[in-house]
XYZ file of C-alpha atoms in Angstrom:
434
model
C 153.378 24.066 68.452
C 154.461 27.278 66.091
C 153.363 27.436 63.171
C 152.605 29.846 60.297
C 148.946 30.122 61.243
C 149.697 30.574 64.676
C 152.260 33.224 63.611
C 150.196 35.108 61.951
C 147.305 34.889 64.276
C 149.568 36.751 66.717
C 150.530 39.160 63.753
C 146.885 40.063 63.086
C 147.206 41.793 66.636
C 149.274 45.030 64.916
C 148.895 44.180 61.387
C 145.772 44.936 59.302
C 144.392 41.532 56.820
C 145.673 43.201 54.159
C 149.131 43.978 54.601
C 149.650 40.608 55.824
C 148.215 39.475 52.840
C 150.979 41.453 50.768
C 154.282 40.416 52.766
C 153.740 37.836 55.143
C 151.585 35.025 53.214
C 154.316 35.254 50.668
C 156.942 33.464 52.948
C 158.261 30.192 53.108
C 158.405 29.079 56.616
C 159.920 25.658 58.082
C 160.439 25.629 61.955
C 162.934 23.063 63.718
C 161.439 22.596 66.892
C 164.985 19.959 67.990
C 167.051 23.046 66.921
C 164.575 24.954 68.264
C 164.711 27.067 64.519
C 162.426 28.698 62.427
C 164.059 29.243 58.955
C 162.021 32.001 56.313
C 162.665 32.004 53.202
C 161.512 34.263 50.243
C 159.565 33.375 47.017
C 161.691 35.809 45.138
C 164.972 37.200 45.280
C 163.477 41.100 44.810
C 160.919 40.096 47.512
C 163.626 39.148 50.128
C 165.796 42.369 49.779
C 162.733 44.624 50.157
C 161.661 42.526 53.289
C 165.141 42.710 54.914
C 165.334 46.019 54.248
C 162.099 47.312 55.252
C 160.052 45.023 57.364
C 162.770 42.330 59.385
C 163.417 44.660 62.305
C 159.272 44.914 62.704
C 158.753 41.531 62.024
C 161.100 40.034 64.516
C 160.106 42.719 67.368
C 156.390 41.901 66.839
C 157.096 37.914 67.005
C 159.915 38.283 69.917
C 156.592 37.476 72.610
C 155.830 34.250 71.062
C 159.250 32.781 69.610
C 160.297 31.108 73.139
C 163.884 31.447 72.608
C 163.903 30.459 68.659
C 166.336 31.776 66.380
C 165.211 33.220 63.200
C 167.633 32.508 60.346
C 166.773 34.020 57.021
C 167.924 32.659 53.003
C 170.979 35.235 52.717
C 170.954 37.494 49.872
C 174.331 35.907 48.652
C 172.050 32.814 48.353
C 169.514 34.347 45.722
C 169.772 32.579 42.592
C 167.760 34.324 39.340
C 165.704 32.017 37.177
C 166.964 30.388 34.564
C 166.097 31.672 31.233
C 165.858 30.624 28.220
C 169.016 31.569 25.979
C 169.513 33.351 23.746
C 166.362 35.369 24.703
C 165.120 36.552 21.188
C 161.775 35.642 19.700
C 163.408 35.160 16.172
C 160.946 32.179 15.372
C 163.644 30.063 15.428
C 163.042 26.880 17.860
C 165.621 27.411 20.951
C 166.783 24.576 22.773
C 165.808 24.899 26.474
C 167.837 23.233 29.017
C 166.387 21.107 31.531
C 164.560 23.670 34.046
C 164.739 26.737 31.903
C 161.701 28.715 32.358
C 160.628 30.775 29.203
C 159.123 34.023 30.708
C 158.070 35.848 27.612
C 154.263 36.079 26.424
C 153.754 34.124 23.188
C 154.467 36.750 20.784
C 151.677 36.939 17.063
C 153.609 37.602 14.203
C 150.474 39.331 12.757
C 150.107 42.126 15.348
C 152.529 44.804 13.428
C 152.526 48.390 12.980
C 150.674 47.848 9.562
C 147.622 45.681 10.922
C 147.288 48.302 14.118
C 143.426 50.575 13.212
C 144.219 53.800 13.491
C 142.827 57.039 13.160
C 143.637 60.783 14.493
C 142.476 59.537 18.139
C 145.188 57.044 18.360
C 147.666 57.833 15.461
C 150.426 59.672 18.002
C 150.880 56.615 19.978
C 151.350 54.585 16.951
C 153.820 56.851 15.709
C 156.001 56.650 19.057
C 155.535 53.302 18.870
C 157.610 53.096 15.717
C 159.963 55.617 16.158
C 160.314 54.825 19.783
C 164.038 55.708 20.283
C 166.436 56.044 23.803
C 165.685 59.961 24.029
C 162.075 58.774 24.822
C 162.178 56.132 27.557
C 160.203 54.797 28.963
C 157.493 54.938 26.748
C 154.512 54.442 28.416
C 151.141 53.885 27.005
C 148.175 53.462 28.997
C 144.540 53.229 28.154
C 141.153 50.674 29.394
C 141.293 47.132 28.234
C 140.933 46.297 24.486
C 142.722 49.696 23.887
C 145.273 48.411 21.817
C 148.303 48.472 24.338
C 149.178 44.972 23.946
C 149.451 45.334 20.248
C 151.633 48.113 20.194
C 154.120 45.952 22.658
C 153.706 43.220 20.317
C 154.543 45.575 16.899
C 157.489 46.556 19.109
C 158.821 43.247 19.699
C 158.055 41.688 15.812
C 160.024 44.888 14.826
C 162.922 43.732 16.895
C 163.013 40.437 15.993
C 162.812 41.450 12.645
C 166.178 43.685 13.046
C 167.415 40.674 15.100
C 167.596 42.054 18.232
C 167.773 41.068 21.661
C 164.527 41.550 23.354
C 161.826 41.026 26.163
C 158.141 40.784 25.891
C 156.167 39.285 28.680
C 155.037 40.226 31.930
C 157.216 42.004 34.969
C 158.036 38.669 36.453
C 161.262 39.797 34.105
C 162.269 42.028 37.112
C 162.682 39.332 39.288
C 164.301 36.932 36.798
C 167.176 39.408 36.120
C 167.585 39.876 39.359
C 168.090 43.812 39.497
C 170.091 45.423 41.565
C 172.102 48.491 40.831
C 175.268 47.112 40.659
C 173.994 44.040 38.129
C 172.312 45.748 35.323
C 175.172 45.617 32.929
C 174.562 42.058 32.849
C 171.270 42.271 31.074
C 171.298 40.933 27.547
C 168.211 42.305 25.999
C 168.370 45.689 23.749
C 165.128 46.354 24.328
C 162.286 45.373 27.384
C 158.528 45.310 26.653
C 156.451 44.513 29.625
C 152.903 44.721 29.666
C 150.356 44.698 32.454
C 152.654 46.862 34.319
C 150.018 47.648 37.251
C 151.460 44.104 38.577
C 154.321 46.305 40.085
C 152.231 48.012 42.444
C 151.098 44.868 44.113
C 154.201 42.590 44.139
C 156.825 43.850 47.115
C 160.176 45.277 45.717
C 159.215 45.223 42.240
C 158.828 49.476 42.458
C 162.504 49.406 42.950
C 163.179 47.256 40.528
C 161.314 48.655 37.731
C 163.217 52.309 38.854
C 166.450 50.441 38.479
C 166.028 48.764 34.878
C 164.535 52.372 33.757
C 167.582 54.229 35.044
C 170.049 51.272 33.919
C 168.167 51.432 30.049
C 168.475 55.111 30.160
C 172.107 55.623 30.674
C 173.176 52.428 28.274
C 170.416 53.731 25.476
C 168.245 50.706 25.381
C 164.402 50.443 24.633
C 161.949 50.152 27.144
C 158.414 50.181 26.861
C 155.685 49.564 29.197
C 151.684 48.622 29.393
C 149.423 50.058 32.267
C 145.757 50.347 32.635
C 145.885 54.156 34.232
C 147.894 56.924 33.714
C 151.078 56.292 36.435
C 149.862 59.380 38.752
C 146.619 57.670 39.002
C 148.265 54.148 39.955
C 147.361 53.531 43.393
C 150.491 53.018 46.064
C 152.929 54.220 43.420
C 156.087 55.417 44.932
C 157.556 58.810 43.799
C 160.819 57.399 43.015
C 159.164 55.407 40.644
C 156.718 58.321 39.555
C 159.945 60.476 38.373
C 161.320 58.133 36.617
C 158.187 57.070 34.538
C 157.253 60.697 34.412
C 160.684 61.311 32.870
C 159.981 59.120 29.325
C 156.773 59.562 27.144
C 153.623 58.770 28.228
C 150.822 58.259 25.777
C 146.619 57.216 26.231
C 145.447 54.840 23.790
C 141.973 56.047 23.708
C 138.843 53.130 23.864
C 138.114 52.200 19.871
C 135.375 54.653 18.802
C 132.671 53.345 16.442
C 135.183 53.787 13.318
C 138.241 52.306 14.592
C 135.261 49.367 15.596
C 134.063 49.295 12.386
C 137.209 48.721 10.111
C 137.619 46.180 12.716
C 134.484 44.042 12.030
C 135.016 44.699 7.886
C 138.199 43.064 8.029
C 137.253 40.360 10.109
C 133.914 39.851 7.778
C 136.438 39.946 4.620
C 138.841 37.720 6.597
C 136.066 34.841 7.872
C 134.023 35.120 5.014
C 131.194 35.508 6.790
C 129.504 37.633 4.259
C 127.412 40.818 6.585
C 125.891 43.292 4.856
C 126.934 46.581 6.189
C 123.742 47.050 7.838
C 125.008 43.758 10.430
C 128.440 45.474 10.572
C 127.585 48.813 11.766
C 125.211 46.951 14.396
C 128.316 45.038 15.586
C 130.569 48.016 16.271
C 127.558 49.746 17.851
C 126.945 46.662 20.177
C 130.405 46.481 21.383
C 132.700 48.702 22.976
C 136.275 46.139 22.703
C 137.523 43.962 19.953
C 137.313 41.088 22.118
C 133.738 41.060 22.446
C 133.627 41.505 18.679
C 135.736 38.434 18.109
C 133.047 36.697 20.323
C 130.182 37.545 18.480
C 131.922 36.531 14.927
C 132.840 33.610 16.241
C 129.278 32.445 17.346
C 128.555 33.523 13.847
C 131.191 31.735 12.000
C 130.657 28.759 14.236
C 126.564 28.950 13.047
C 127.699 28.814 9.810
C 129.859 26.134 10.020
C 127.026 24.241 10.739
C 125.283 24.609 7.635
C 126.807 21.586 4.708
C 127.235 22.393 1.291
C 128.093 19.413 0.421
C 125.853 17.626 -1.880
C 125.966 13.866 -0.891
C 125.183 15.241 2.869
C 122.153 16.081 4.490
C 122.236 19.894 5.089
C 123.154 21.008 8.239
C 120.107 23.066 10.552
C 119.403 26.520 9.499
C 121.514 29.334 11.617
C 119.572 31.586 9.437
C 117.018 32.475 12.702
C 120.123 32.375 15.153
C 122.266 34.717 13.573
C 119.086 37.142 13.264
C 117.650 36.298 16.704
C 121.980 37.136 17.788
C 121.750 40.666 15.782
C 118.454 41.690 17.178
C 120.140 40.789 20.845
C 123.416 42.155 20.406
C 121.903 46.039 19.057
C 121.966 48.664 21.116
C 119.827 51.043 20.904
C 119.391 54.829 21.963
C 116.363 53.467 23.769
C 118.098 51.202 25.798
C 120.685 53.887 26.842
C 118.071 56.067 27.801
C 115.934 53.680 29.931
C 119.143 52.685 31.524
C 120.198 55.919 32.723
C 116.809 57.401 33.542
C 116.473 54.046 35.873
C 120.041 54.978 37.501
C 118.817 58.440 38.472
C 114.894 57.672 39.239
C 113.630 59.509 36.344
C 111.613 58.429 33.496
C 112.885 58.784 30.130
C 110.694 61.327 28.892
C 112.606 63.742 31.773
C 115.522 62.888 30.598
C 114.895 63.571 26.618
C 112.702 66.906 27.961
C 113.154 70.506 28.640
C 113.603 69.916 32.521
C 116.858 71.898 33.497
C 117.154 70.993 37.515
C 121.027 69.823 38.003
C 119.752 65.363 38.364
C 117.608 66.087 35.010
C 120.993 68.354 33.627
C 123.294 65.230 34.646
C 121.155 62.457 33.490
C 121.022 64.149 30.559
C 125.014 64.804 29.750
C 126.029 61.553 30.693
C 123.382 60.078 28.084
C 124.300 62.113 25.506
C 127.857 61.255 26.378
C 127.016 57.692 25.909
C 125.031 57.690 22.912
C 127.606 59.404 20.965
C 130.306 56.920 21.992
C 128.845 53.217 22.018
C 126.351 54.531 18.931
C 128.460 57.204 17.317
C 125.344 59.132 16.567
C 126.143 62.014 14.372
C 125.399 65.319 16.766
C 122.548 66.407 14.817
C 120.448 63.193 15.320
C 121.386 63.479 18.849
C 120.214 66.870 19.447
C 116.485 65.269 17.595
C 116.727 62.333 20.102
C 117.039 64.732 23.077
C 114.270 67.276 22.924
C 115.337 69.198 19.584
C 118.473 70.337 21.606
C 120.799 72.313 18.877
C 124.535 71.516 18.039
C 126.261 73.648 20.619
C 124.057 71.942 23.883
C 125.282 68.711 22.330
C 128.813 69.543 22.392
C 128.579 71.215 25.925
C 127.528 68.138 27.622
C 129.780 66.107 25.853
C 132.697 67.782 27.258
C 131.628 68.788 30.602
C 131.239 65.286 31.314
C 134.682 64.149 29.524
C 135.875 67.322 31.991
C 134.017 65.694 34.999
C 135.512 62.485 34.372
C 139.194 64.110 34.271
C 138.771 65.978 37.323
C 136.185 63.937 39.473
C 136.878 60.184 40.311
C 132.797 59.325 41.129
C 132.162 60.905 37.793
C 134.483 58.898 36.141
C 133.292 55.813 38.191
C 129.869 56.640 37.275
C 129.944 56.902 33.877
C 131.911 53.693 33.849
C 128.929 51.915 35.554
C 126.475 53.326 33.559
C 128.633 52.285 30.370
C 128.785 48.583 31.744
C 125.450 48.571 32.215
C 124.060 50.043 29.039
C 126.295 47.043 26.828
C 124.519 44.261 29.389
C 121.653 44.435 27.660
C 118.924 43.260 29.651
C 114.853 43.093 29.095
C 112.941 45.218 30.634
């Protein structure tokens, strides 16, 4: 009997795992053994005119062997019906009536994450002006940067700012692509002023959507709309990005939101104190934004904090709640890094000991050890450079800045570097005993 599995059994004869994985698992097979039919149909309307255009002629040779005489018939393109969506699309905080089926595709969107409430400082304060003044001479904008960079709160700004000047807009994720159902004849149809997608990686994994996105960007270019997007990488870097895509991404603005350094952290965890009332000195607050490299992982510690707190009644005709005084001290003394810890970590990665590392020794796995600690301390501690040329053999300010930036240029240039460092960084905030 034929059936998917044994289809794609005989597939996995000329087809690696995972390609199969990418356009074959995807489809929507029924066979008719009476009508001796197998019918294939497509989980998305983008999906089906990349497969008939790209991989049907393939498909049906490499299946020919084991079809015995059975017709393929395929959901026509005529047939492709967009999703519904919600209408009008506009996140104006108004309740909209959805009708039976609708499928609201937008993320839920905080009225709190504006332009005013966005940290900045010189690091990050370019992207935050595009992102305000963001304007059809500049699209797409395009701002990339690690998780917890700030990327989603930027989109978010963007959209509050529309739905402040009561615009038509998108924020969500780039299953919009397939909900408008793009093609180059259709864009005119698209309601929406402005388009803010973010995790825009997705694109490179989901068939068709490349073409897709290259559509909307040209269509939003010539009519003067707003797009903006939100990718982990810079686009060159995006693996199995196509060039036609490239040019046209390459064509807007595109900005880095750098990781939050120790001050950006730090205004974080004072407003958050002020905000929860949890009451740290600044002694606990500078130990927090040392400790953690995101704002999510701040929010978790806080709220193990606030939660401890909560636990303790202040209400007279109750029996006080336990203690949290010891837990929220034992939680501080956990959560600190250290320059020790740093060290020890590295100096493990490359077999040395840590008295190599902070030494004199000048061979080129001493030399490297050495940068990418230095490199480390300074961003997860923010140690001033002076007390980080004391901590490293009584190094002066200029070796200090050297190793900085010939690992920063190492990372740029060389992806093990950059992969490296990355491990070591992951490793150095799971703090572990020794």
């Amino acid at each position: 009997m034929l059936t998917k599995i044994t289809l794609r059994q005989h597939l996995e004869k000329s087809f690696p795992d995972r390609d199969l994985a990418r356009w074959f698992d995807p489809l929507i097979m029924d066979v008719d053994e009476n009508k001796k039919v197998l019918r294939v149909s497509f989980p998305h309307a983008i999906f089906g005119r990349w497969f008939m255009g790209e991989l049907k002629p393939h498909f049906e040779r490499q299946l020919m062997p084991v079809m015995d005489g059975m017709a393929i018939i395929y959901t026509e393109e005529q047939d492709f019906q967009p999703q519904k969506r919600s209408s009008p699309h506009l996140f104006s905080g108004k309740k909209q009536e959805s009708a039976p089926g609708d499928k609201l595709l937008g993320l839920p969107l905080t009225e709190t994450c504006t332009f005013d409430s966005f940290l900045v400082n010189r690091k990050n304060s370019v992207a935050l002006e595009a992102a305000k003044k963001l304007s059809a001479s500049c699209v797409p904008l395009v701002l990339f940067g690690q998780s917890g960079s700030g990327k989603s709160h930027l989109l978010s700004a963007m959209a509050n700012a529309c739905r402040v000047k009561k615009q038509i807009f998108f924020y969500g994720d780039v299953e919009f692509l397939s909900a408008v159902n793009l093609t180059s004849g259709n864009c005119a149809a698209i309601r929406e002023e402005a388009v803010f997608l973010d995790n825009a990686q997705r694109v490179f994994s989901l068939p068709g959507f490349q073409e897709a996105l290259a559509v909307l960007i040209d269509a939003f270019c010539s009519a003067g709309k707003l797009l903006a997007l939100g990718l982990d990488i810079h686009p060159a870097h995006c693996f199995g990005i196509q060039p036609k895509l490239l040019s046209r991404l390459s064509r807007g603005l595109v900005l880095e939101l750098k990781r939050p350094d120790l001050d950006i952290r730090a205004q974080y965890v004072r407003q958050k104190n002020r905000a929860l009332a949890l009451n740290l000195d600044k002694d606990k607050v500078l130990a927090i934004a040392q400790r953690f490299s995101d704002m999510r992982s701040i929010d978790g510690v806080l709220t193990r904090m606030l939660f401890c707190r909560s636990l303790e009644t202040h209400d007279a005709d109750r029996a006080p709640g336990p203690d949290s005084s010891p837990f929220l001290e034992q939680e501080m003394e956990r959560d600190f890094l250290r320059p020790a810890h740093i060290i020890t970590v590295i100096a493990r990665h490359f077999s040395l000991s840590p008295d190599m590392l902070v030494g004199k020794n000048r061979d080129a796995r001493n030399s490297r050890a050495r940068h990418i600690a230095i490199l480390l301390c300074r961003e997860l501690l923010g140690l001033p450079l002076m007390q980080l040329g004391r901590l490293f053999g009584g190094r002066d300010h200029s070796s200090i800045v050297y190793s900085i930036k010939k690992i920063k240029q190492l990372q740029d240039s060389d992806k093990d570097t950059h992969n490296e460092v990355e491990l070591l960084r992951k490793l150095c905030l799971t703090k572990r005993a020794f």
